[in-house]
Amino acid sequence: MLFAELGLSDAVLKAVEKCGYEQPTPIQAQAIPIVLQGRDLIGASQTGTGKTAAFALPLLSKIAPIGKPQILVLEPTRELADQVAESFAKYGEHTGLKIALLYGGVGYGKQTDELKQGADVVVATPGRLLDHFYRTTMRFGEVKVLVLDEVDRMLDMGFMPIVRRIVNLCPWDGRQTLFFSATMPPVIEGFAKWCLTDPVEVTIARREVASTINHAIYPVALEQRDELLLSLLKSTEFRSVMIFTRTRKEADAVCGMLKHHGYSGEVAVMHSDISQRERMEALKGFKAGKYDILVATDVAARGIDINGVTHVINYRVPENAEDYVHRIGRTGRADSTGDAFTIMTADEIDFVSSIENFIGKSIERKKLESFSYTYTALLEEKPVRPIRRPKPAAPKRRRR
């Protein structure tokens, strides 16, 4: 199937051709006709599947410029909002439609100007969008399509009360709603039933990881975690690598350690404690090849579209198995191969077991040949586990 067969407008097809897209991905082929028909849609939506184009291309084909918000896209993070707005601008280059990007952490001036200049598409994070409503710079009366993206992430971040408020601000009659969530716990299922009308369900991605990714667990003693990370970088031929940490403080420490050991001009850090300008500079610099290494928390694990990442290294095993899938999904994209290394210490064995259960396969344990290991039972082929002995039975009471 070709994009020209899906019913997209000539203006959008012109942009698709300029992007070099030839054939739609499976989700694009399934979703685009449904969106063009005006149906509500609900789908599982892990990243790296071409999801943004699956809703942006048909929506841009459906509307003409009127100078008021007609398409509203909600994203959980600033980085995702920026990326989606960039995609709408690229795909809508020949449509005459204007895009406004609204997120927190920056001033209101530019955003207010974009709305006043007649934005047809608004891409926003929930809190800043509501701020613009209270400032009377954003109105919802002409919204025809509402896109709720990464709903499970918005739930995790505590945005659901705000999102409900935003849904109620949008017109209900005739509104098309597109709903994407990687997981569907009961609270999200109930929310979907409330805000959608007779939706078509589309499976965008399953939980299994891409077959193009090679996994490896590197066991090590706790005090050697930094040394092993440095040795992995020195012994690996990487083009670009993302290193994931659990906390912001940890990300800063790893970035500082790498700079101290000779990676000064090659590494950047990205987490929610640095300014929005610094985050965007780090992300864009990494995409452009200015930085070979990006140290990040899970703020960069979901949805961030970065081509050409050859390696992902988990400095710490993620506590949530699904976070592992999102992290390593930054590599092995678009049929390219990639490597995912995870450094594991003794206190993280249970987290690794959860990940292996989640992805349905065991991950190979490896040793780095050139590394001088301090002994730990993890290095044994069959790690020694403590034997749990039954507690002695309580003494029976004698009858008097």
PDB file of C-alpha atoms in Angstrom, residues 53-289:
ATOM      1  CA  ALA A  53       2.067  10.490  11.559  1.00  0.00           C
ATOM      2  CA  ALA A  54      -0.837   8.053  11.948  1.00  0.00           C
ATOM      3  CA  PHE A  55      -2.970  10.819  13.474  1.00  0.00           C
ATOM      4  CA  ALA A  56      -1.269  13.995  12.193  1.00  0.00           C
ATOM      5  CA  LEU A  57      -1.443  13.199   8.466  1.00  0.00           C
ATOM      6  CA  PRO A  58      -5.202  12.509   8.317  1.00  0.00           C
ATOM      7  CA  LEU A  59      -6.087  15.354  10.696  1.00  0.00           C
ATOM      8  CA  LEU A  60      -4.149  17.863   8.595  1.00  0.00           C
ATOM      9  CA  SER A  61      -6.009  16.528   5.537  1.00  0.00           C
ATOM     10  CA  LYS A  62      -9.414  17.106   7.177  1.00  0.00           C
ATOM     11  CA  ILE A  63      -9.390  20.799   8.094  1.00  0.00           C
ATOM     12  CA  ALA A  64      -8.984  24.146   6.373  1.00  0.00           C
ATOM     13  CA  PRO A  65      -7.515  27.250   8.051  1.00  0.00           C
ATOM     14  CA  ILE A  66     -10.014  29.334  10.038  1.00  0.00           C
ATOM     15  CA  GLY A  67      -7.646  31.008  12.486  1.00  0.00           C
ATOM     16  CA  LYS A  68      -9.049  29.261  15.575  1.00  0.00           C
ATOM     17  CA  PRO A  69      -7.989  26.038  17.345  1.00  0.00           C
ATOM     18  CA  GLN A  70      -9.632  23.067  15.608  1.00  0.00           C
ATOM     19  CA  ILE A  71      -7.226  20.270  16.562  1.00  0.00           C
ATOM     20  CA  LEU A  72      -6.048  19.939  20.170  1.00  0.00           C
ATOM     21  CA  VAL A  73      -3.287  17.459  21.050  1.00  0.00           C
ATOM     22  CA  LEU A  74      -2.438  16.782  24.712  1.00  0.00           C
ATOM     23  CA  GLU A  75       1.015  15.406  25.582  1.00  0.00           C
ATOM     24  CA  PRO A  76       2.373  14.561  29.059  1.00  0.00           C
ATOM     25  CA  THR A  77       5.818  16.196  28.694  1.00  0.00           C
ATOM     26  CA  ARG A  78       7.361  19.260  27.121  1.00  0.00           C
ATOM     27  CA  GLU A  79       9.704  17.171  24.979  1.00  0.00           C
ATOM     28  CA  LEU A  80       6.862  15.116  23.508  1.00  0.00           C
ATOM     29  CA  ALA A  81       4.789  18.239  22.875  1.00  0.00           C
ATOM     30  CA  ASP A  82       7.713  19.898  21.082  1.00  0.00           C
ATOM     31  CA  GLN A  83       8.311  16.821  18.955  1.00  0.00           C
ATOM     32  CA  VAL A  84       4.653  16.417  17.974  1.00  0.00           C
ATOM     33  CA  ALA A  85       4.300  20.127  17.136  1.00  0.00           C
ATOM     34  CA  GLU A  86       7.400  19.846  14.973  1.00  0.00           C
ATOM     35  CA  SER A  87       5.810  16.910  13.117  1.00  0.00           C
ATOM     36  CA  PHE A  88       2.557  18.825  12.543  1.00  0.00           C
ATOM     37  CA  ALA A  89       4.528  21.777  11.169  1.00  0.00           C
ATOM     38  CA  LYS A  90       6.497  19.502   8.841  1.00  0.00           C
ATOM     39  CA  TYR A  91       3.493  17.543   7.571  1.00  0.00           C
ATOM     40  CA  GLY A  92       1.336  20.685   7.289  1.00  0.00           C
ATOM     41  CA  GLU A  93       3.927  22.788   5.460  1.00  0.00           C
ATOM     42  CA  HIS A  94       1.758  23.155   2.341  1.00  0.00           C
ATOM     43  CA  THR A  95      -1.663  23.366   4.036  1.00  0.00           C
ATOM     44  CA  GLY A  96      -1.578  26.944   5.316  1.00  0.00           C
ATOM     45  CA  LEU A  97      -2.480  25.712   8.804  1.00  0.00           C
ATOM     46  CA  LYS A  98      -0.803  27.372  11.791  1.00  0.00           C
ATOM     47  CA  ILE A  99       0.550  25.491  14.803  1.00  0.00           C
ATOM     48  CA  ALA A 100       0.816  26.670  18.425  1.00  0.00           C
ATOM     49  CA  LEU A 101       2.969  24.893  20.997  1.00  0.00           C
ATOM     50  CA  LEU A 102       2.086  25.397  24.673  1.00  0.00           C
ATOM     51  CA  TYR A 103       4.128  24.030  27.572  1.00  0.00           C
ATOM     52  CA  GLY A 104       5.363  25.169  30.970  1.00  0.00           C
ATOM     53  CA  GLY A 105       8.800  26.199  32.148  1.00  0.00           C
ATOM     54  CA  VAL A 106       9.006  29.132  29.720  1.00  0.00           C
ATOM     55  CA  GLY A 107       7.310  32.520  29.357  1.00  0.00           C
ATOM     56  CA  TYR A 108       3.851  33.084  27.920  1.00  0.00           C
ATOM     57  CA  GLY A 109       4.749  35.729  25.317  1.00  0.00           C
ATOM     58  CA  LYS A 110       5.592  33.621  22.276  1.00  0.00           C
ATOM     59  CA  GLN A 111       2.794  31.144  23.014  1.00  0.00           C
ATOM     60  CA  THR A 112       0.224  33.913  23.352  1.00  0.00           C
ATOM     61  CA  ASP A 113       1.404  35.411  20.057  1.00  0.00           C
ATOM     62  CA  GLU A 114       1.000  32.057  18.282  1.00  0.00           C
ATOM     63  CA  LEU A 115      -2.573  31.783  19.556  1.00  0.00           C
ATOM     64  CA  LYS A 116      -3.410  35.383  18.602  1.00  0.00           C
ATOM     65  CA  GLN A 117      -2.016  34.854  15.104  1.00  0.00           C
ATOM     66  CA  GLY A 118      -4.686  32.230  14.516  1.00  0.00           C
ATOM     67  CA  ALA A 119      -3.453  28.745  15.366  1.00  0.00           C
ATOM     68  CA  ASP A 120      -5.524  25.927  13.832  1.00  0.00           C
ATOM     69  CA  VAL A 121      -3.593  23.189  15.664  1.00  0.00           C
ATOM     70  CA  VAL A 122      -2.642  23.422  19.350  1.00  0.00           C
ATOM     71  CA  VAL A 123      -0.186  20.947  20.874  1.00  0.00           C
ATOM     72  CA  ALA A 124       0.047  21.359  24.647  1.00  0.00           C
ATOM     73  CA  THR A 125       0.844  19.948  28.035  1.00  0.00           C
ATOM     74  CA  PRO A 126      -2.217  19.937  30.325  1.00  0.00           C
ATOM     75  CA  GLY A 127      -1.149  22.451  32.961  1.00  0.00           C
ATOM     76  CA  ARG A 128       0.009  25.175  30.589  1.00  0.00           C
ATOM     77  CA  LEU A 129      -3.063  24.707  28.381  1.00  0.00           C
ATOM     78  CA  LEU A 130      -5.336  25.327  31.368  1.00  0.00           C
ATOM     79  CA  ASP A 131      -3.232  28.375  32.289  1.00  0.00           C
ATOM     80  CA  HIS A 132      -3.954  29.850  28.842  1.00  0.00           C
ATOM     81  CA  PHE A 133      -7.657  29.151  29.318  1.00  0.00           C
ATOM     82  CA  TYR A 134      -7.691  31.073  32.599  1.00  0.00           C
ATOM     83  CA  ARG A 135      -5.756  33.895  30.911  1.00  0.00           C
ATOM     84  CA  THR A 136      -8.463  33.899  28.166  1.00  0.00           C
ATOM     85  CA  THR A 137      -5.798  33.389  25.482  1.00  0.00           C
ATOM     86  CA  MET A 138      -7.082  29.884  24.621  1.00  0.00           C
ATOM     87  CA  ARG A 139     -10.675  29.047  23.732  1.00  0.00           C
ATOM     88  CA  PHE A 140     -12.109  25.616  22.928  1.00  0.00           C
ATOM     89  CA  GLY A 141     -15.314  26.458  21.059  1.00  0.00           C
ATOM     90  CA  GLU A 142     -14.075  25.440  17.585  1.00  0.00           C
ATOM     91  CA  VAL A 143     -12.190  22.283  18.613  1.00  0.00           C
ATOM     92  CA  LYS A 144     -13.261  19.480  16.279  1.00  0.00           C
ATOM     93  CA  VAL A 145     -10.650  16.848  17.193  1.00  0.00           C
ATOM     94  CA  LEU A 146      -9.114  16.041  20.578  1.00  0.00           C
ATOM     95  CA  VAL A 147      -6.024  13.808  20.688  1.00  0.00           C
ATOM     96  CA  LEU A 148      -5.109  12.354  24.093  1.00  0.00           C
ATOM     97  CA  ASP A 149      -1.626  10.886  23.743  1.00  0.00           C
ATOM     98  CA  GLU A 150       0.287   8.738  26.275  1.00  0.00           C
ATOM     99  CA  VAL A 151      -2.704   8.695  28.636  1.00  0.00           C
ATOM    100  CA  ASP A 152      -1.108   6.201  31.026  1.00  0.00           C
ATOM    101  CA  ARG A 153       1.869   8.530  31.380  1.00  0.00           C
ATOM    102  CA  MET A 154      -0.454  11.432  32.156  1.00  0.00           C
ATOM    103  CA  LEU A 155      -2.078   9.256  34.828  1.00  0.00           C
ATOM    104  CA  ASP A 156       1.339   8.471  36.343  1.00  0.00           C
ATOM    105  CA  MET A 157       2.195  12.180  36.424  1.00  0.00           C
ATOM    106  CA  GLY A 158      -1.042  13.111  38.207  1.00  0.00           C
ATOM    107  CA  PHE A 159      -2.571  15.009  35.272  1.00  0.00           C
ATOM    108  CA  MET A 160      -5.885  13.152  35.024  1.00  0.00           C
ATOM    109  CA  PRO A 161      -8.035  15.681  36.957  1.00  0.00           C
ATOM    110  CA  ILE A 162      -6.736  18.455  34.674  1.00  0.00           C
ATOM    111  CA  VAL A 163      -7.246  16.285  31.569  1.00  0.00           C
ATOM    112  CA  ARG A 164     -10.878  15.627  32.586  1.00  0.00           C
ATOM    113  CA  ARG A 165     -11.384  19.364  32.958  1.00  0.00           C
ATOM    114  CA  ILE A 166      -9.935  19.963  29.475  1.00  0.00           C
ATOM    115  CA  VAL A 167     -12.124  17.251  27.919  1.00  0.00           C
ATOM    116  CA  ASN A 168     -15.187  18.949  29.407  1.00  0.00           C
ATOM    117  CA  LEU A 169     -14.087  22.323  28.013  1.00  0.00           C
ATOM    118  CA  CYS A 170     -14.071  20.906  24.470  1.00  0.00           C
ATOM    119  CA  PRO A 171     -17.363  20.649  22.555  1.00  0.00           C
ATOM    120  CA  TRP A 172     -18.975  17.224  22.947  1.00  0.00           C
ATOM    121  CA  ASP A 173     -21.321  17.324  19.945  1.00  0.00           C
ATOM    122  CA  GLY A 174     -19.558  16.151  16.807  1.00  0.00           C
ATOM    123  CA  ARG A 175     -16.129  15.990  18.429  1.00  0.00           C
ATOM    124  CA  GLN A 176     -13.717  13.293  17.269  1.00  0.00           C
ATOM    125  CA  THR A 177     -11.491  11.907  20.017  1.00  0.00           C
ATOM    126  CA  LEU A 178      -8.313   9.891  19.467  1.00  0.00           C
ATOM    127  CA  PHE A 179      -7.023   8.092  22.556  1.00  0.00           C
ATOM    128  CA  PHE A 180      -3.603   6.454  22.897  1.00  0.00           C
ATOM    129  CA  SER A 181      -2.277   4.541  25.906  1.00  0.00           C
ATOM    130  CA  ALA A 182       0.392   1.848  26.176  1.00  0.00           C
ATOM    131  CA  THR A 183      -1.475   0.208  29.069  1.00  0.00           C
ATOM    132  CA  MET A 184      -5.151   0.125  30.005  1.00  0.00           C
ATOM    133  CA  PRO A 185      -5.599  -0.225  33.789  1.00  0.00           C
ATOM    134  CA  PRO A 186      -9.218  -0.015  35.020  1.00  0.00           C
ATOM    135  CA  VAL A 187      -9.046   3.713  35.749  1.00  0.00           C
ATOM    136  CA  ILE A 188      -7.982   4.440  32.153  1.00  0.00           C
ATOM    137  CA  GLU A 189     -10.580   2.039  30.719  1.00  0.00           C
ATOM    138  CA  GLY A 190     -13.259   3.928  32.625  1.00  0.00           C
ATOM    139  CA  PHE A 191     -11.899   7.267  31.431  1.00  0.00           C
ATOM    140  CA  ALA A 192     -11.885   6.043  27.818  1.00  0.00           C
ATOM    141  CA  LYS A 193     -15.531   4.934  28.032  1.00  0.00           C
ATOM    142  CA  TRP A 194     -16.448   8.356  29.392  1.00  0.00           C
ATOM    143  CA  CYS A 195     -14.781  10.493  26.729  1.00  0.00           C
ATOM    144  CA  LEU A 196     -15.047   8.302  23.582  1.00  0.00           C
ATOM    145  CA  THR A 197     -18.048   7.475  21.399  1.00  0.00           C
ATOM    146  CA  ASP A 198     -18.201   4.045  19.715  1.00  0.00           C
ATOM    147  CA  PRO A 199     -14.406   3.913  19.208  1.00  0.00           C
ATOM    148  CA  VAL A 200     -12.552   1.676  16.777  1.00  0.00           C
ATOM    149  CA  GLU A 201      -9.798  -0.238  18.579  1.00  0.00           C
ATOM    150  CA  VAL A 202      -6.426  -0.491  16.861  1.00  0.00           C
ATOM    151  CA  THR A 203      -3.412  -2.357  18.187  1.00  0.00           C
ATOM    152  CA  ILE A 204      -0.422  -0.145  17.554  1.00  0.00           C
ATOM    153  CA  ALA A 205       2.267  -2.082  19.370  1.00  0.00           C
ATOM    154  CA  ARG A 206       2.594  -5.048  21.636  1.00  0.00           C
ATOM    155  CA  ARG A 207       4.697  -5.272  24.740  1.00  0.00           C
ATOM    156  CA  GLU A 208       7.453  -7.342  23.197  1.00  0.00           C
ATOM    157  CA  VAL A 209      10.649  -5.556  22.327  1.00  0.00           C
ATOM    158  CA  ALA A 210      11.977  -5.170  18.800  1.00  0.00           C
ATOM    159  CA  SER A 211      13.851  -8.192  17.450  1.00  0.00           C
ATOM    160  CA  THR A 212      16.537  -5.804  16.185  1.00  0.00           C
ATOM    161  CA  ILE A 213      17.781  -5.138  19.753  1.00  0.00           C
ATOM    162  CA  ASN A 214      20.529  -7.267  21.334  1.00  0.00           C
ATOM    163  CA  HIS A 215      20.228  -7.442  25.133  1.00  0.00           C
ATOM    164  CA  ALA A 216      22.911  -8.103  27.727  1.00  0.00           C
ATOM    165  CA  ILE A 217      23.095  -7.963  31.516  1.00  0.00           C
ATOM    166  CA  TYR A 218      26.497  -7.086  33.022  1.00  0.00           C
ATOM    167  CA  PRO A 219      26.632  -8.194  36.695  1.00  0.00           C
ATOM    168  CA  VAL A 220      29.109  -6.299  38.875  1.00  0.00           C
ATOM    169  CA  ALA A 221      29.841  -5.497  42.502  1.00  0.00           C
ATOM    170  CA  LEU A 222      28.085  -2.370  43.726  1.00  0.00           C
ATOM    171  CA  GLU A 223      31.285  -0.363  44.223  1.00  0.00           C
ATOM    172  CA  GLN A 224      32.415  -1.046  40.625  1.00  0.00           C
ATOM    173  CA  ARG A 225      29.348   0.264  38.794  1.00  0.00           C
ATOM    174  CA  ASP A 226      31.095   3.452  37.592  1.00  0.00           C
ATOM    175  CA  GLU A 227      34.271   1.604  36.572  1.00  0.00           C
ATOM    176  CA  LEU A 228      32.268  -0.888  34.535  1.00  0.00           C
ATOM    177  CA  LEU A 229      30.324   1.874  32.786  1.00  0.00           C
ATOM    178  CA  LEU A 230      33.594   3.539  31.746  1.00  0.00           C
ATOM    179  CA  SER A 231      35.009   0.231  30.534  1.00  0.00           C
ATOM    180  CA  LEU A 232      31.849  -0.534  28.539  1.00  0.00           C
ATOM    181  CA  LEU A 233      32.107   2.822  26.776  1.00  0.00           C
ATOM    182  CA  LYS A 234      35.817   2.349  26.046  1.00  0.00           C
ATOM    183  CA  SER A 235      35.368  -1.160  24.674  1.00  0.00           C
ATOM    184  CA  THR A 236      32.261  -0.441  22.585  1.00  0.00           C
ATOM    185  CA  GLU A 237      32.189   1.062  19.121  1.00  0.00           C
ATOM    186  CA  PHE A 238      29.167   3.305  19.439  1.00  0.00           C
ATOM    187  CA  ARG A 239      27.910   6.119  17.261  1.00  0.00           C
ATOM    188  CA  SER A 240      25.524   7.513  19.848  1.00  0.00           C
ATOM    189  CA  VAL A 241      24.596   6.153  23.264  1.00  0.00           C
ATOM    190  CA  MET A 242      21.892   6.961  25.801  1.00  0.00           C
ATOM    191  CA  ILE A 243      22.651   6.217  29.456  1.00  0.00           C
ATOM    192  CA  PHE A 244      19.587   5.963  31.706  1.00  0.00           C
ATOM    193  CA  THR A 245      19.625   6.606  35.437  1.00  0.00           C
ATOM    194  CA  ARG A 246      16.837   6.386  38.005  1.00  0.00           C
ATOM    195  CA  THR A 247      17.173   9.845  39.528  1.00  0.00           C
ATOM    196  CA  ARG A 248      18.101  13.390  38.513  1.00  0.00           C
ATOM    197  CA  LYS A 249      20.917  13.498  41.071  1.00  0.00           C
ATOM    198  CA  GLU A 250      22.298  10.259  39.672  1.00  0.00           C
ATOM    199  CA  ALA A 251      22.162  11.632  36.103  1.00  0.00           C
ATOM    200  CA  ASP A 252      24.174  14.698  37.137  1.00  0.00           C
ATOM    201  CA  ALA A 253      26.713  12.512  38.952  1.00  0.00           C
ATOM    202  CA  VAL A 254      27.190  10.174  35.965  1.00  0.00           C
ATOM    203  CA  CYS A 255      27.506  13.119  33.569  1.00  0.00           C
ATOM    204  CA  GLY A 256      30.109  14.744  35.834  1.00  0.00           C
ATOM    205  CA  MET A 257      32.018  11.475  36.177  1.00  0.00           C
ATOM    206  CA  LEU A 258      32.147  10.999  32.393  1.00  0.00           C
ATOM    207  CA  LYS A 259      33.363  14.562  31.850  1.00  0.00           C
ATOM    208  CA  HIS A 260      36.075  13.984  34.461  1.00  0.00           C
ATOM    209  CA  HIS A 261      37.239  10.908  32.532  1.00  0.00           C
ATOM    210  CA  GLY A 262      37.675  12.570  29.166  1.00  0.00           C
ATOM    211  CA  TYR A 263      34.177  12.818  27.674  1.00  0.00           C
ATOM    212  CA  SER A 264      33.836  16.542  28.387  1.00  0.00           C
ATOM    213  CA  GLY A 265      32.662  17.785  24.975  1.00  0.00           C
ATOM    214  CA  GLU A 266      30.777  14.625  24.060  1.00  0.00           C
ATOM    215  CA  VAL A 267      28.227  14.254  26.858  1.00  0.00           C
ATOM    216  CA  ALA A 268      25.041  16.103  27.807  1.00  0.00           C
ATOM    217  CA  VAL A 269      22.502  15.553  30.587  1.00  0.00           C
ATOM    218  CA  MET A 270      18.721  15.686  30.425  1.00  0.00           C
ATOM    219  CA  HIS A 271      16.250  15.610  33.326  1.00  0.00           C
ATOM    220  CA  SER A 272      13.426  17.666  34.786  1.00  0.00           C
ATOM    221  CA  ASP A 273      15.593  19.698  37.188  1.00  0.00           C
ATOM    222  CA  ILE A 274      17.378  21.639  34.466  1.00  0.00           C
ATOM    223  CA  SER A 275      15.730  24.476  32.573  1.00  0.00           C
ATOM    224  CA  GLN A 276      13.572  23.861  29.529  1.00  0.00           C
ATOM    225  CA  ARG A 277      16.103  25.649  27.347  1.00  0.00           C
ATOM    226  CA  GLU A 278      18.899  23.363  28.611  1.00  0.00           C
ATOM    227  CA  ARG A 279      16.773  20.258  28.072  1.00  0.00           C
ATOM    228  CA  MET A 280      15.929  21.209  24.509  1.00  0.00           C
ATOM    229  CA  GLU A 281      19.549  22.146  23.778  1.00  0.00           C
ATOM    230  CA  ALA A 282      20.743  18.770  25.083  1.00  0.00           C
ATOM    231  CA  LEU A 283      18.130  16.870  23.061  1.00  0.00           C
ATOM    232  CA  LYS A 284      18.684  18.802  19.840  1.00  0.00           C
ATOM    233  CA  GLY A 285      22.459  18.640  20.261  1.00  0.00           C
ATOM    234  CA  PHE A 286      22.266  14.863  20.683  1.00  0.00           C
ATOM    235  CA  LYS A 287      20.011  14.500  17.634  1.00  0.00           C
ATOM    236  CA  ALA A 288      22.360  16.638  15.549  1.00  0.00           C
ATOM    237  CA  GLY A 289      25.464  14.700  16.603  1.00  0.00           C
TER     238      GLY A 289
END
